[in-house]
Short mmCIF file of C-alpha atoms in Angstrom, two decimals:
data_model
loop_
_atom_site.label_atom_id
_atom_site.label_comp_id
_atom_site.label_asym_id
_atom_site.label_seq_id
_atom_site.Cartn_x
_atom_site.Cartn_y
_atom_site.Cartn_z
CA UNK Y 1 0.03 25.19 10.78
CA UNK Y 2 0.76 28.81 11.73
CA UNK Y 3 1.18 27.12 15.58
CA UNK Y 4 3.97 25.42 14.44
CA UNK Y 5 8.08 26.63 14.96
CA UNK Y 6 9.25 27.94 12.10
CA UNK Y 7 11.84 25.55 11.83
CA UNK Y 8 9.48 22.19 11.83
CA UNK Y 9 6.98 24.34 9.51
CA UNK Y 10 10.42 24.18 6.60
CA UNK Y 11 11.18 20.88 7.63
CA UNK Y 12 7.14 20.18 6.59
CA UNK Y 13 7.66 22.11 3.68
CA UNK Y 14 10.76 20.06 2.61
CA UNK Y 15 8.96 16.88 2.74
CA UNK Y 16 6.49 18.39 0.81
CA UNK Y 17 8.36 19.34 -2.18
CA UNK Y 18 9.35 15.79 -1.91
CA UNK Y 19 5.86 14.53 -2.39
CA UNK Y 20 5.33 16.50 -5.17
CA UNK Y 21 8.30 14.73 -7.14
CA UNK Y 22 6.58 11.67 -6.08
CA UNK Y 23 3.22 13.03 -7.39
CA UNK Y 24 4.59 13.89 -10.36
CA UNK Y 25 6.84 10.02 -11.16
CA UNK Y 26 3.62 8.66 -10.07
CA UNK Y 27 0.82 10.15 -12.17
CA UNK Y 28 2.99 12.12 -15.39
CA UNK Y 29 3.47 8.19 -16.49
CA UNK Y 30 -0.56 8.08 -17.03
CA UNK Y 31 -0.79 11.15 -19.05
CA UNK Y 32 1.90 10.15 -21.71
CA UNK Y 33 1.02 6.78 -22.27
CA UNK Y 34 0.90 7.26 -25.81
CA UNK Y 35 3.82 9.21 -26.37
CA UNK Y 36 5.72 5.74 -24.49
CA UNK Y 37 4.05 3.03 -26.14
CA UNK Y 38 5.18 4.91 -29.16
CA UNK Y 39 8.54 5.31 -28.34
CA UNK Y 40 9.09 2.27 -26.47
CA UNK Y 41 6.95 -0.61 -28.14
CA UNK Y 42 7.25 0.67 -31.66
CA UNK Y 43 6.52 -2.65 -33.45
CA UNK Y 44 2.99 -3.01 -30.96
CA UNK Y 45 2.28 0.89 -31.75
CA UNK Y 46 2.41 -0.12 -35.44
CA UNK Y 47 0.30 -3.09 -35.56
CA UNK Y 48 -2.24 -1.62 -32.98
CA UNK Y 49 -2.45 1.69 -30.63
CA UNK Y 50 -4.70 0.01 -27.93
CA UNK Y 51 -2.45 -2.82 -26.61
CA UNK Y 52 0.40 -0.55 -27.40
CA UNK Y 53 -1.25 1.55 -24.73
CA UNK Y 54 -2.34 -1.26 -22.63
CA UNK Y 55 0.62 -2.84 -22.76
CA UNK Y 56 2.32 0.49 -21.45
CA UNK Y 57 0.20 0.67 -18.31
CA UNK Y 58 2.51 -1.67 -17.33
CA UNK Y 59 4.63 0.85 -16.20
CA UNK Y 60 2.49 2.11 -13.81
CA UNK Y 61 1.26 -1.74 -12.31
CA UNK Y 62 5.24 -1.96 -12.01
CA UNK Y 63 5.83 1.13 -10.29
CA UNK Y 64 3.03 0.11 -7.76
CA UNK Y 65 4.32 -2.92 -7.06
CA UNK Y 66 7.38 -1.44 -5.97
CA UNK Y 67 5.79 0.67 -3.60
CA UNK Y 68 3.87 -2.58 -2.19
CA UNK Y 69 7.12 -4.17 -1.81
CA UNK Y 70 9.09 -1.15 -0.39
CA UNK Y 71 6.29 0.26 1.88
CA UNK Y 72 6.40 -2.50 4.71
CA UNK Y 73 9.98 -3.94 4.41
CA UNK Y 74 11.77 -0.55 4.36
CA UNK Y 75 9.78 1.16 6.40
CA UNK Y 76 10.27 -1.67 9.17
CA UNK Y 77 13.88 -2.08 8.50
CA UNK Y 78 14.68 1.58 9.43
CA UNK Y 79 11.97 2.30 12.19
CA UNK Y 80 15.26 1.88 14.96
CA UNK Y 81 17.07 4.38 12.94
CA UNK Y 82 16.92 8.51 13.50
CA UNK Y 83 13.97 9.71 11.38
CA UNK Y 84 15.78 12.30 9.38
CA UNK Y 85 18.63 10.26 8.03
CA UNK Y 86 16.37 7.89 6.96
CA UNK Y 87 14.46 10.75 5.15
CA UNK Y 88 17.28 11.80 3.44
CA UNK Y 89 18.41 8.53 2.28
CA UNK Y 90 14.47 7.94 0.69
CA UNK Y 91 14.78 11.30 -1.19
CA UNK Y 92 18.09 10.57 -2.74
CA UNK Y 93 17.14 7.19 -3.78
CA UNK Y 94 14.16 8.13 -5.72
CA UNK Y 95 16.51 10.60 -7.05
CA UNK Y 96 18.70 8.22 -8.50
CA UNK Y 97 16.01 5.60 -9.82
CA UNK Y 98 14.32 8.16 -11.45
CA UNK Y 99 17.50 9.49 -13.33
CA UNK Y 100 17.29 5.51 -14.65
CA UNK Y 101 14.32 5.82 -15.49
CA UNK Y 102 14.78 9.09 -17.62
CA UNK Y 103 18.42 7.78 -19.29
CA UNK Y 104 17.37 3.96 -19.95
CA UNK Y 105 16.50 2.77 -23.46
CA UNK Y 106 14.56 -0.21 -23.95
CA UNK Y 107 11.09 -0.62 -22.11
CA UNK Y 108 12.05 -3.77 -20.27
CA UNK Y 109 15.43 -1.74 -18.74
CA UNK Y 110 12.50 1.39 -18.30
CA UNK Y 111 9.77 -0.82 -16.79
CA UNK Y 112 12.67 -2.47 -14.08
CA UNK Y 113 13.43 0.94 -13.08
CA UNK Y 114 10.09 1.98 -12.34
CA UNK Y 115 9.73 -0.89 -10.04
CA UNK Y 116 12.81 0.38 -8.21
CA UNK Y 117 11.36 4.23 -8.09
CA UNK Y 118 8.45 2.41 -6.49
CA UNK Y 119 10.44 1.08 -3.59
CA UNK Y 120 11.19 4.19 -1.48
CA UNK Y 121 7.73 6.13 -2.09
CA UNK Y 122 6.00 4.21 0.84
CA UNK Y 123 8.29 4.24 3.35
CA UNK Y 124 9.21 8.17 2.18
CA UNK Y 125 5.19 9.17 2.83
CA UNK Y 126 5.10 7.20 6.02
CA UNK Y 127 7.84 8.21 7.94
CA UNK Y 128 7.47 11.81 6.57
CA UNK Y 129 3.87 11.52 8.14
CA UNK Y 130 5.12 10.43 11.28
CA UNK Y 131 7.32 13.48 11.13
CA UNK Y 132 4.68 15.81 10.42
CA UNK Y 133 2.29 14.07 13.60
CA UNK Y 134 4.97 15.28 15.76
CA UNK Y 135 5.29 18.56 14.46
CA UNK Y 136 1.25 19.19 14.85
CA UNK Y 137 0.81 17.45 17.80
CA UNK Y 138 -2.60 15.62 19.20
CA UNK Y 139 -5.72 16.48 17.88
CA UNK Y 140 -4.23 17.25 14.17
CA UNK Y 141 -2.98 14.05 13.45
CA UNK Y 142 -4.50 14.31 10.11
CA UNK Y 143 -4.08 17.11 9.04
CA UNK Y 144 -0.52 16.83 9.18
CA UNK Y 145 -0.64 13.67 7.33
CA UNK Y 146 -2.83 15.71 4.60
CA UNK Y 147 -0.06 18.41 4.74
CA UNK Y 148 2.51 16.21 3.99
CA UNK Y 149 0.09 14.57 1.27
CA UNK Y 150 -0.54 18.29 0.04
CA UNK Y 151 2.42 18.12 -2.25
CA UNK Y 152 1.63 15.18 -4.29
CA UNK Y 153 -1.85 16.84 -4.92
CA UNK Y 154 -0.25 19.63 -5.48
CA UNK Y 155 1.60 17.64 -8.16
CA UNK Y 156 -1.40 17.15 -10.33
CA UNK Y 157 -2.48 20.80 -10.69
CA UNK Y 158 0.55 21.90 -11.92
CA UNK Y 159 3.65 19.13 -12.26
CA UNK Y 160 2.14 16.45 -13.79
CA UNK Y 161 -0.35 18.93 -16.46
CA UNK Y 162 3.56 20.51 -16.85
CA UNK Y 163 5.64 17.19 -17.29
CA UNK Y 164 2.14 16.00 -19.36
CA UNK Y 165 2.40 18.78 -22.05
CA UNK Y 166 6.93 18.62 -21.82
CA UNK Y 167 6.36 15.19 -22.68
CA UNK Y 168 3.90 15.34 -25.61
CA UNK Y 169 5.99 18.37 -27.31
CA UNK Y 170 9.51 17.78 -26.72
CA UNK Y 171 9.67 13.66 -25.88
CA UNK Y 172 8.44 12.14 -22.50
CA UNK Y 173 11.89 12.01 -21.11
CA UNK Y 174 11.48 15.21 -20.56
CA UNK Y 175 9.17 15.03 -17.79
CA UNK Y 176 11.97 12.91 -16.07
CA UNK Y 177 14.43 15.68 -16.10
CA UNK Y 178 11.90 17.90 -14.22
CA UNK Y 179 11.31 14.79 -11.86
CA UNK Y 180 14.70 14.36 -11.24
CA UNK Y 181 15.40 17.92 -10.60
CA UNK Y 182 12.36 18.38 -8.05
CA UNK Y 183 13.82 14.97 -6.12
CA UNK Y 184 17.84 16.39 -6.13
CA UNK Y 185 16.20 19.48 -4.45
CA UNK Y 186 14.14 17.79 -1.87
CA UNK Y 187 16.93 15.98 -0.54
CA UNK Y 188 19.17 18.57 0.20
CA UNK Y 189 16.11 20.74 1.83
CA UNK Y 190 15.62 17.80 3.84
CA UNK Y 191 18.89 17.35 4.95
CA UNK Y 192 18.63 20.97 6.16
CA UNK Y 193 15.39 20.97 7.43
CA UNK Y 194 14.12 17.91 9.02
CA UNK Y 195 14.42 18.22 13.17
CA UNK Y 196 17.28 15.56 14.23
CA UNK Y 197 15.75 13.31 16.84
CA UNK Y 198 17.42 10.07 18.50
CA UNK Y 199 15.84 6.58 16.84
CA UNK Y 200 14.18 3.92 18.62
CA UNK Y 201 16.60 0.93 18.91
CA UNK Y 202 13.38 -1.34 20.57
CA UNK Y 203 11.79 -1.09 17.06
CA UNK Y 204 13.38 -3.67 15.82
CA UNK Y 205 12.18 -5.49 11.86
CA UNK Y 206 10.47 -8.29 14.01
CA UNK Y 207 8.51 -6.20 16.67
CA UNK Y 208 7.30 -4.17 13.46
CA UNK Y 209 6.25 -6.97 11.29
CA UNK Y 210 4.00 -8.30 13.99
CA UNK Y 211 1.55 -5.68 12.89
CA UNK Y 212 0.18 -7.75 10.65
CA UNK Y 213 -1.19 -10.04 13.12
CA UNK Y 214 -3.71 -7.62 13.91
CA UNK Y 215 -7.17 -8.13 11.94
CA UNK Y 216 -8.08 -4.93 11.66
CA UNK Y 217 -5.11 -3.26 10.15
CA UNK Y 218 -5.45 -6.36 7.21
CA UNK Y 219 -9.12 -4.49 6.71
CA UNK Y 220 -7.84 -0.88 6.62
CA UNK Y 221 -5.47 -2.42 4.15
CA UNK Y 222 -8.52 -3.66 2.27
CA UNK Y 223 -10.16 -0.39 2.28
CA UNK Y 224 -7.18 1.29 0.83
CA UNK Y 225 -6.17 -1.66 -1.95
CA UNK Y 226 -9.94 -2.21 -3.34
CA UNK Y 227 -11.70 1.11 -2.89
CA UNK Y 228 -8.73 3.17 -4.05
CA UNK Y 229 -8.17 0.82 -7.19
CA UNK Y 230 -11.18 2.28 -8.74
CA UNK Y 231 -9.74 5.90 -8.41
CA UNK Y 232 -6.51 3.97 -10.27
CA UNK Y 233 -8.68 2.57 -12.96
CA UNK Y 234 -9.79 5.74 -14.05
CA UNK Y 235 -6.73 7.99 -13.29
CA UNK Y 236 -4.48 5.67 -15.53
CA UNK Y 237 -6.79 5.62 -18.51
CA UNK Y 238 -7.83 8.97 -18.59
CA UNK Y 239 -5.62 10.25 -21.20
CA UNK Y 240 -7.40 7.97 -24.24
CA UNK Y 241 -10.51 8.75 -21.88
CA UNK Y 242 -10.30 12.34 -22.83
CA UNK Y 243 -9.25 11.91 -27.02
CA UNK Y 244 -11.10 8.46 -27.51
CA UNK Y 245 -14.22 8.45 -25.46
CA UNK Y 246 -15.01 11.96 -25.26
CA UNK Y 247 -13.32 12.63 -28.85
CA UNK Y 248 -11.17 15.86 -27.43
CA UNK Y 249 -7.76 16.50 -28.91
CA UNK Y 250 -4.99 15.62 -27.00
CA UNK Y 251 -3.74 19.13 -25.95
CA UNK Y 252 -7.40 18.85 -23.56
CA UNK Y 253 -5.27 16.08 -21.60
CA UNK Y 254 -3.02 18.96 -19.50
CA UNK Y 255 -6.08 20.98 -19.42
CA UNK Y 256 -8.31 17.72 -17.48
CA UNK Y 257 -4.88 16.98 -15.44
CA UNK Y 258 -5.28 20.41 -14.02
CA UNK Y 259 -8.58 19.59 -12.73
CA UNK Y 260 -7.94 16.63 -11.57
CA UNK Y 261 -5.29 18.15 -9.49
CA UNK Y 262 -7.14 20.40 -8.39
CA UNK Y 263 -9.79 18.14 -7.22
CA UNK Y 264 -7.37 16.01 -5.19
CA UNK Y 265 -5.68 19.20 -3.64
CA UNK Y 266 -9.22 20.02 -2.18
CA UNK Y 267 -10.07 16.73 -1.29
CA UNK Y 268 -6.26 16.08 0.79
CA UNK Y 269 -7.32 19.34 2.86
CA UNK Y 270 -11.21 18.37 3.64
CA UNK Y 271 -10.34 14.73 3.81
CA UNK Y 272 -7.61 15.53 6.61
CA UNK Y 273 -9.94 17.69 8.28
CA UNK Y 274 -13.29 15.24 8.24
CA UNK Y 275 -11.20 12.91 9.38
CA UNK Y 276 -10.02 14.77 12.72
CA UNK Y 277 -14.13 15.54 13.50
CA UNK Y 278 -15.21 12.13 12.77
CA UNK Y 279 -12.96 9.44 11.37
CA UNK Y 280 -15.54 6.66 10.41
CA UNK Y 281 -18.36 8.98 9.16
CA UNK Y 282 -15.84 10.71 7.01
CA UNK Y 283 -13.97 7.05 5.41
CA UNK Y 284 -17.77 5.71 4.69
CA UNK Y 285 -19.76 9.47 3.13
CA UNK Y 286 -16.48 9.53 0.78
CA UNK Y 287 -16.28 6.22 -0.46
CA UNK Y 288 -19.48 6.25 -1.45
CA UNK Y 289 -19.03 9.78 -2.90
CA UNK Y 290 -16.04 7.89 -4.88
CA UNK Y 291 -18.41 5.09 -6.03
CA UNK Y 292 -20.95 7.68 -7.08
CA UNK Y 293 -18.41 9.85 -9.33
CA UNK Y 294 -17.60 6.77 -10.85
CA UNK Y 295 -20.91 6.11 -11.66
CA UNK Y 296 -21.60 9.18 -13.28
CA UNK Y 297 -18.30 9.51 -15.16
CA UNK Y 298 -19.15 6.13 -16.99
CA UNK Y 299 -22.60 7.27 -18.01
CA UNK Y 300 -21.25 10.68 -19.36
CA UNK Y 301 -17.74 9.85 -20.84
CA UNK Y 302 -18.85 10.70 -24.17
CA UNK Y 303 -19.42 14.22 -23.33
CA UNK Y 304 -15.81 16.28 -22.71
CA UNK Y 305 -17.76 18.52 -20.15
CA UNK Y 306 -19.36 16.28 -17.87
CA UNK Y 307 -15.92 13.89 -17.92
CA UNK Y 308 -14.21 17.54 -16.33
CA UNK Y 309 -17.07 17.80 -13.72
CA UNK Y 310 -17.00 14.10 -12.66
CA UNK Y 311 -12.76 13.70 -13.08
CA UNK Y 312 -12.91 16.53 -10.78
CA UNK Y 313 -15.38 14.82 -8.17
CA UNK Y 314 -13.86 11.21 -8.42
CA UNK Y 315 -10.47 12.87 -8.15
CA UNK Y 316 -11.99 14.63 -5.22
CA UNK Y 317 -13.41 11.91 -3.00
CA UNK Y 318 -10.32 9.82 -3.40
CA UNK Y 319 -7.63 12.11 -2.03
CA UNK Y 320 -10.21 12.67 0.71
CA UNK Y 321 -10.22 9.11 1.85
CA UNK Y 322 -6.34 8.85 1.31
CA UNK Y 323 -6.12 10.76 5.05
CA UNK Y 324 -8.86 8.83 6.46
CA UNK Y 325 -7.19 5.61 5.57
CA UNK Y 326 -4.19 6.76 6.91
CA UNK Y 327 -5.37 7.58 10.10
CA UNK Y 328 -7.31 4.55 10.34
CA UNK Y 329 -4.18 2.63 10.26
CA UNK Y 330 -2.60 4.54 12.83
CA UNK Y 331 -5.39 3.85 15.53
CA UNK Y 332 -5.43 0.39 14.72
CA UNK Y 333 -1.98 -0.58 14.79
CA UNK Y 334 -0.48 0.10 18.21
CA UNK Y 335 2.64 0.57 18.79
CA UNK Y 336 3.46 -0.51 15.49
CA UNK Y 337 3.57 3.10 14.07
CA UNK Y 338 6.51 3.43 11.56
CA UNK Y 339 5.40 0.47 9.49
CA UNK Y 340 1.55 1.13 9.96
CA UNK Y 341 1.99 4.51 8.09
CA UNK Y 342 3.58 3.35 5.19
CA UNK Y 343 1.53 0.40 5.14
CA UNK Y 344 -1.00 2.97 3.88
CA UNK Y 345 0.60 3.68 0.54
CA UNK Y 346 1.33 -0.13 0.04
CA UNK Y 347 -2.74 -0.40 -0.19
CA UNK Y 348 -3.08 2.47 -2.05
CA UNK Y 349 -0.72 1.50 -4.53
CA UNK Y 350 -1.71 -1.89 -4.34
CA UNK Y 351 -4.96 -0.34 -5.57
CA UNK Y 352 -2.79 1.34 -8.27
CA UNK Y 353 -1.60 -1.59 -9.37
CA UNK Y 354 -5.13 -3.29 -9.42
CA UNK Y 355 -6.69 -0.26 -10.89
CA UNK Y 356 -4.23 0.05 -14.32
CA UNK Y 357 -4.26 -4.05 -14.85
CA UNK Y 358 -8.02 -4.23 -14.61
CA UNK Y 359 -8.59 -1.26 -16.54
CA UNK Y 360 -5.61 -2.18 -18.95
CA UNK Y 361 -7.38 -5.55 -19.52
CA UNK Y 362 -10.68 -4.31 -20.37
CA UNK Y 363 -9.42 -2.05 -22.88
CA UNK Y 364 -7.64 -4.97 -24.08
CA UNK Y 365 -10.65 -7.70 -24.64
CA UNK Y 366 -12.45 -4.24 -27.00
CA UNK Y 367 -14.42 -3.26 -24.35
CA UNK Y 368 -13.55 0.72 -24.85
CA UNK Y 369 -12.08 3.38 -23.03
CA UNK Y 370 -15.20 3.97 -20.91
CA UNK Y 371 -14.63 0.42 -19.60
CA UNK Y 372 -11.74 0.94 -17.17
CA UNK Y 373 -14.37 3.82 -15.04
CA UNK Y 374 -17.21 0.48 -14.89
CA UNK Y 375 -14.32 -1.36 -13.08
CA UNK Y 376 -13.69 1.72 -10.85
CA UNK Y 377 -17.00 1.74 -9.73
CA UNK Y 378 -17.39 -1.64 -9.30
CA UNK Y 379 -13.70 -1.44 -6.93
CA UNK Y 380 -14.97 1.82 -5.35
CA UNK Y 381 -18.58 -0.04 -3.93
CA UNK Y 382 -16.17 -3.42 -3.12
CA UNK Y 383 -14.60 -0.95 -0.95
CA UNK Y 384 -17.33 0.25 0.72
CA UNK Y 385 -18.26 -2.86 1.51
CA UNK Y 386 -14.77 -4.02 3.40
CA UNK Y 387 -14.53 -0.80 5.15
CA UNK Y 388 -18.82 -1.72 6.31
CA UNK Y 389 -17.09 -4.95 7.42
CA UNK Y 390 -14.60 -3.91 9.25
CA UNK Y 391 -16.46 -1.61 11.69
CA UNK Y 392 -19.48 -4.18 12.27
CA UNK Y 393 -16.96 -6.42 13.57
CA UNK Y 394 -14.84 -4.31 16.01
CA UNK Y 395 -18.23 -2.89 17.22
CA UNK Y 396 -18.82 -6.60 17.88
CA UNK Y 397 -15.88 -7.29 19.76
CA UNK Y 398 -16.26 -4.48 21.41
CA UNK Y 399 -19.62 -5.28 22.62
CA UNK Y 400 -18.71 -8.65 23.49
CA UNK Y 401 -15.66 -7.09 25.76
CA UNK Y 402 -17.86 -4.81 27.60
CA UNK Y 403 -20.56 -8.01 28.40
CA UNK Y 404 -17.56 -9.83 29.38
CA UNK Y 405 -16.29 -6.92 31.78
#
C-alpha cells in the first residue's frame, strides 16, 4: 500500500469508510434482534420471544436479497459509465435507504427498506474493488480487494459492538443514525477522492450478462452462496447464542461482537494475501478451517469461553475466503469484470440470506439456539464440496484441451 500515490491511497481510504457503513447496516441488525422484535412485533414478543426473534431475522434474509438482486443488475447496468460517478451515486443511495430504514415505523415499511439498502451494497463492493485492482496493480489483485473489504471488518470490531450496545441502551434506531452518518460522509470523501477515469461504452448490460454463460463462474457462485451461508447461520444467531446457549448476560453480546470483528479483520488481511501465493490451496485449507470452527462451536456453545475462541476462528476463516472467492471470480470471468466482482457479494449474501432462514427455522421447529451453528457446518462442508467440484472439472477440461492440442 505504501507504493501507492497518495492520492489513489485516499481515494482507497474513502471507499473504505464506505464499507464500514456497509459493515455496520449489515451485521448491527444481528446483534439487536431482540431489542426489534420487541419494538417492532410487539404482539409476537408477548406471546413468545423465539419466533419474535425468528421472525425478525427476516430483516436480515431481506436485506440479502437485495444485495442478490442489486449485485448483478446494477453493477451491469453502469459498467459503460465512469467508475467514480457511479461510486458516488452507490454511497448516497445507501445513504438515503438507510435514513428509511432508521425513520420508518411499522416492520413491514422497516423490512421493505432493508431490501432497498440491500440493492447498492454489491455493486458498491465490486466496482470499489475494481477501483482498488487498479490502484495496486498486478500481482496484488487481492489484496486490494481485501483492502477495500478491510472496512467492513473493520466494522465488526468497533461499529457494529458500538451501534450493538447504542441500540440495546438508548433504542436500536440509534445505531441507524450512526449508519447514516458514516454513509453521508463516505460519499462526499468519495466524490473527492476517487481518480476520474473515462467509462467503457463497449460494456454494454448485454455483453455483461453473458457472464453467466460461463460454468465456472455459476461454481464460484456456489462456493460463495453455500459455504458462506454457514458463516451467516451462525453470525445472525449469535446474539441469543451468547444469553441463551451459553447463559451470558446480554451486555457479553458487544463484548463477542468485538471478537468477532476482530477475527474477520485478520482473516480479510491473510485471506487477501493466501490468495495472491496460491489461490486454490488457500479457498480449499479455509473452507475446511470454516467447517471445522463450526464444528467445534456447536459442541461447546454451552460454555461462554470456548463460544469466544471458536466465534473468533469461524469469524476468521470466513472473511479469509471472502478474498479468495473474489478473486476466483475475477479469473474466471473474462472480460466480464464489472459484473463478475459484484457477483461476489450476490453469493455471499445469497449465503446470508440462506444462513438467517435456515438458522431462523431451526430455532423455530424448538430445536435451540445451538441449532443454527449444526446448519453452518453442514453449509460450510456443502461448500467444500462445490468448490472440490469445480476444480476437478476445469482440471479435466484442461487435460482434455492439451490431448486435443
Amino acid at each position: 500500500m505504501t507504493s501507492a500515490p497518495i492520492r489513489p491511497r485516499r481515494a482507497l481510504l474513502a471507499l473504505a469508510v464506505g464499507s464500514f457503513g456497509i459493515g455496520m447496516t449489515e451485521f448491527v441488525v444481528m446483534g439487536l434482534l431482540p431489542e426489534i422484535a420487541r419494538e417492532l412485533l410487539p404482539s409476537t414478543w408477548a406471546t413468545s420471544q423465539e419466533d419474535a426473534i425468528a421472525h425478525a431475522g427476516w430483516l436480515i434474509t431481506l436485506y440479502a436479497l437485495g444485495v442478490v438482486i442489486g449485485a448483478p443488475t446494477i453493477a451491469a447496468s453502469v459498467a459503460k459509465y465512469p467508475r467514480h460517478r457511479v461510486m458516488v451515486l452507490l454511497a448516497g443511495a445507501l445513504t438515503l435507504f438507510n435514513a428509511l430504514t432508521l425513520l420508518l415505523p411499522t416492520f413491514e415499511l422497516v423490512a421493505a427498506s432493508r431490501l432497498l439498502a440491500g440493492l447498492p451494497h454489491g455493486a458498491y463492493f465490486g466496482i470499489g474493488a475494481l477501483v482498488a485492482a487498479d490502484v495496486m496493480g498486478p500481482g496484488n489483485r487481492a489484496k486490494g480487494v481485501a483492502f477495500v473489504l478491510t472496512g467492513l471488518t473493520v466494522a465488526n470490531v468497533v461499529g457494529v459492538p458500538l451501534g450493538t450496545f447504542l441500540g440495546q441502551n438508548l433504542g436500536w434506531r440509534w445505531a441507524f443514525v450512526l449508519v447514516v452518518a458514516i454513509f453521508g460522509a463516505a460519499t462526499a470523501a468519495i466524490a473527492v477522492t476517487v481518480p476520474r477515469r473515462a467509462g467503457e461504452p463497449s460494456r454494454t448490460l448485454r455483453a455483461e450478462l453473458g457472464v453467466f454463460r460461463i460454468g465456472q463462474v455459476w461454481f464460484a457462485l456456489g462456493v460463495g452462496a453455500i459455504g458462506f451461508g454457514g458463516f451467516f447461520a451462525a453470525y445472525t444467531y449469535v446474539s441469543p447464542l451468547v444469553t441463551e446457549a451459553a447463559g451470558s448476560p446480554a451486555w457479553v453480546v458487544p463484548i463477542v461482537l468485538v471478537i468477532l470483528g476482530l477475527g474477520m479483520t485478520a482473516g480479510n488481511l491473510v485471506g487477501g494475501h493466501l490468495a495472491d501465493v496460491d489461490l486454490i490451496r488457500a479457498m480449499f485449507g479455509l473452507l475446511g478451517l470454516l467447517a471445522l470452527s463450526q464444528l467445534l462451536l456447536a459442541l461447546t456453545s454451552g460454555w461462554i469461553v470456548t463460544v469466544v475462541v471458536f466465534v473468533f476462528a469461524v469469524a476468521f476463516a470466513a472473511s479469509a475466503v471472502s478474498p479468495t472467492i473474489q478473486t476466483r471470480l475475477m479469473d474466471v470471468a473474462g472480460d466480464n469484470q464489472s459484473i463478475a466482482a459484484a457477483l461476489n457479494h450476490s453469493a455471499l449474501n445469497t449465503g446470508n440470506a440462506l444462513g438467517a432462514a435456515l438458522g431462523g427455522a431451526v430455532i423455530a421447529a424448538g430445536l435451540g439456539f445451538t441449532a443454527p451453528v449444526w446448519v453452518g457446518f453442514l453449509l460450510a462442508l456443502a461448500g467444500l464440496g462445490v468448490a472440490a467440484l469445480s476444480i476437478a472439472l476445469e482440471r479435466r477440461s484442461l487435460a482434455r484441451t492439451l490431448v486435443r492440442a
